[in-house]
XYZ file of C-alpha atoms in Angstrom:
264
model
C 158.871 101.859 56.817
C 160.498 102.672 53.499
C 163.795 104.369 52.745
C 163.159 104.260 48.998
C 163.104 107.614 47.175
C 159.333 107.727 46.800
C 157.640 111.004 45.978
C 154.000 111.976 46.576
C 151.629 111.792 43.599
C 147.869 112.457 43.309
C 146.799 108.817 43.609
C 143.643 108.906 45.742
C 143.120 106.502 48.626
C 139.811 105.206 47.273
C 141.505 104.021 44.074
C 144.322 102.376 46.011
C 141.905 100.499 48.256
C 139.571 99.489 45.435
C 142.451 98.079 43.408
C 143.927 96.296 46.430
C 140.531 94.758 47.233
C 140.182 93.554 43.649
C 143.681 92.068 43.656
C 143.104 90.355 47.005
C 139.784 88.914 45.837
C 141.391 87.372 42.755
C 144.117 85.711 44.810
C 141.670 84.603 47.495
C 139.427 82.971 44.895
C 142.389 81.007 43.575
C 143.273 79.880 47.095
C 139.709 78.779 47.809
C 139.629 76.732 44.610
C 142.992 75.122 45.433
C 142.259 74.344 49.078
C 142.919 70.676 49.808
C 144.176 70.009 46.278
C 147.883 70.819 46.533
C 150.027 67.693 46.187
C 152.589 67.565 49.061
C 155.193 66.351 46.578
C 154.952 69.765 44.910
C 155.620 71.793 48.066
C 158.884 73.710 47.887
C 160.756 73.962 51.181
C 162.368 77.393 51.627
C 163.545 76.562 55.125
C 162.522 74.747 58.278
C 158.671 74.695 58.374
C 158.711 77.342 55.628
C 156.892 76.230 52.493
C 155.978 77.773 49.164
C 153.586 76.272 46.627
C 152.392 77.077 43.143
C 149.395 78.690 44.864
C 151.681 81.251 46.551
C 153.406 81.999 43.253
C 150.224 82.213 41.175
C 148.509 84.336 43.850
C 151.414 86.758 43.701
C 151.240 86.883 39.907
C 147.506 87.680 40.008
C 147.984 90.414 42.600
C 150.893 92.062 40.823
C 149.198 91.988 37.422
C 146.030 93.513 38.888
C 147.950 96.321 40.578
C 150.052 97.120 37.520
C 146.995 97.147 35.260
C 145.852 100.207 37.198
C 149.201 101.656 38.288
C 151.947 100.746 35.837
C 154.384 103.267 37.357
C 154.206 101.833 40.877
C 156.885 99.722 42.540
C 156.314 96.208 43.852
C 157.906 94.305 46.748
C 156.462 90.816 47.263
C 157.377 87.796 49.371
C 157.877 85.288 46.578
C 160.401 87.449 44.775
C 158.433 89.714 42.453
C 160.022 93.147 42.271
C 158.969 95.854 39.858
C 160.369 99.341 39.524
C 158.967 102.035 37.274
C 160.990 103.286 34.331
C 161.723 106.570 36.086
C 163.894 107.092 39.131
C 160.949 107.633 41.461
C 157.532 106.099 41.990
C 154.478 107.515 43.771
C 153.656 104.240 45.525
C 155.349 100.998 46.514
C 153.109 97.974 47.072
C 154.179 95.471 49.752
C 152.574 92.073 49.244
C 152.258 88.743 50.999
C 150.202 86.689 48.537
C 149.483 83.900 51.020
C 150.278 84.627 54.648
C 149.966 81.365 56.544
C 150.977 78.898 53.831
C 151.393 76.041 56.321
C 147.874 76.687 57.637
C 146.563 76.668 54.055
C 148.262 73.364 53.276
C 146.736 71.725 56.347
C 143.253 73.208 55.967
C 143.615 75.349 59.087
C 141.426 78.433 58.446
C 143.983 81.130 59.260
C 145.586 82.310 56.016
C 145.216 85.539 54.129
C 146.174 87.879 51.327
C 148.008 90.956 52.636
C 148.508 94.062 50.474
C 149.805 97.480 51.564
C 150.544 100.683 49.674
C 153.355 102.923 50.881
C 154.308 106.438 49.797
C 157.078 108.818 50.839
C 155.280 109.560 54.121
C 154.777 105.920 55.105
C 152.018 103.355 54.918
C 148.995 104.731 53.121
C 146.452 101.982 52.371
C 146.053 98.362 53.437
C 143.890 95.336 52.737
C 143.989 91.956 54.488
C 141.535 89.321 53.245
C 141.085 86.079 55.175
C 140.820 83.611 52.310
C 139.285 80.910 54.513
C 136.434 83.011 55.934
C 136.090 85.937 53.520
C 136.571 88.459 56.338
C 138.005 91.691 54.912
C 140.067 94.210 56.877
C 141.175 97.513 55.389
C 142.493 100.933 56.327
C 143.745 104.139 54.793
C 145.941 106.694 56.498
C 143.941 109.091 58.626
C 140.585 107.456 57.804
C 140.365 104.642 60.349
C 140.169 100.871 59.969
C 137.262 98.644 58.982
C 136.236 95.010 59.075
C 133.683 94.101 56.413
C 132.845 97.784 56.089
C 132.354 98.453 59.815
C 134.690 100.628 61.873
C 136.907 98.755 64.316
C 138.896 99.799 67.376
C 141.546 98.146 69.485
C 140.698 96.902 72.955
C 140.596 99.491 75.730
C 141.728 96.967 78.335
C 144.175 98.453 80.837
C 144.766 95.429 83.076
C 147.557 93.240 81.694
C 146.451 90.383 83.956
C 143.247 90.182 81.890
C 144.881 90.592 78.484
C 144.797 88.005 75.703
C 148.075 88.257 73.802
C 148.969 86.945 70.351
C 152.375 85.760 69.203
C 154.229 83.902 66.485
C 157.031 81.370 66.839
C 160.502 82.150 65.407
C 160.587 78.881 63.469
C 162.867 80.298 60.767
C 165.539 81.361 63.265
C 165.821 78.790 66.005
C 168.936 80.500 67.358
C 166.664 83.176 68.844
C 164.417 80.579 70.484
C 165.958 80.980 73.976
C 165.280 84.733 73.970
C 161.781 84.142 72.638
C 160.991 81.510 75.271
C 162.175 83.838 78.027
C 159.773 86.513 76.798
C 157.007 83.942 76.376
C 157.457 82.775 79.951
C 157.212 86.314 81.339
C 154.118 87.178 79.328
C 152.423 83.859 80.060
C 152.778 84.516 83.786
C 151.483 88.080 83.463
C 148.416 87.749 81.212
C 145.143 85.874 80.802
C 146.545 83.793 77.966
C 148.522 83.571 74.732
C 147.321 82.615 71.256
C 149.304 81.688 68.137
C 147.369 81.792 64.852
C 150.194 81.299 62.367
C 149.542 84.310 60.128
C 150.900 87.630 61.396
C 148.667 89.707 59.112
C 145.561 88.151 60.663
C 147.010 88.370 64.177
C 147.378 92.113 63.699
C 143.831 92.381 62.355
C 142.566 90.477 65.393
C 144.420 93.014 67.512
C 142.895 95.900 65.568
C 139.385 94.561 66.105
C 139.839 93.943 69.834
C 139.990 90.149 69.728
C 143.564 90.345 71.001
C 144.884 92.951 73.414
C 148.530 92.798 72.294
C 150.810 90.918 69.896
C 154.541 90.306 69.553
C 156.758 88.262 67.262
C 160.430 88.014 66.273
C 161.803 87.870 62.713
C 158.993 89.508 60.793
C 159.507 90.743 57.245
C 157.932 93.866 55.673
C 155.319 91.846 53.775
C 154.329 90.058 56.994
C 153.301 93.237 58.780
C 152.931 96.210 56.427
C 149.168 95.958 55.919
C 148.455 94.827 59.467
C 150.547 97.613 60.976
C 148.496 100.317 59.260
C 145.234 98.611 60.199
C 146.328 98.492 63.861
C 147.382 102.140 63.886
C 144.185 103.294 62.211
C 142.200 101.290 64.768
C 143.820 103.352 67.522
C 146.649 100.970 68.367
C 150.430 101.075 68.359
C 152.857 99.136 66.171
C 156.576 99.356 66.843
C 159.729 97.429 66.068
C 161.222 95.530 68.965
C 164.818 96.161 69.905
C 166.127 92.865 71.248
C 169.890 92.195 71.455
C 170.929 89.652 68.834
C 167.589 89.745 67.022
C 167.466 91.752 63.826
C 163.743 91.941 63.139
C 160.663 91.809 65.312
C 157.475 93.622 66.090
C 155.123 94.311 68.943
C 151.713 95.871 68.841
C 148.949 96.776 71.223
C 146.983 99.655 72.643
C 150.156 100.502 74.519
C 153.395 98.590 74.368
C 154.405 100.063 77.728
C 152.060 97.516 79.306
C 154.321 94.648 78.273
C 156.051 93.129 81.329
C 159.699 94.039 81.991
């Protein structure tokens, strides 16, 4: 995922996961305390149906400070603008953070929003934590060690019949110019599957895929912080995560046990 000049360092996976869990728990606690208390007049509109609140910003601050307390030489890439580079030219790890995935859900009390934290080294995604702040459900993975939900191993669905598949998606609300292409894909998949679900938080959609609740997932216009943690969790649960190549659309993702099962 990264083209940054990262170099491997002896930072063990257990330490990465423990620190990510601690950071996610701090942000999740803040979100739980703030639920239902955010004044709509204080919402900042980044774009159409795209909001940011002081809870997003403070969650990011808590996460970043927790990570840098343990790993001061690591790099940071976060949705709300925090970027940190170590003093040297190279860093062993870059953290990719969405402090509150599903802000609109959070603002409306819809229980699908999460903290998403991933660690990436020169070989790719290495550790990931996604914490559902509404339910407390914790998903995590480390490269080569499988994926877990609340400490229990998870696997993607083994369903082979697309007609029986439950597929997740997300709407391209930030880029309405791609809506016609999206609706064409939606129409094909709707006619070829058992149903489609839209949760509103890509990190949790990918975790639902990893745990077999969904059989596939696709979305256009995803950013690194939207999918980094979820992508590793899906892969470590035995699934596939790949970027979509759609003419005129710069960023998208599809995931499942096998993307080849998606209809033509």
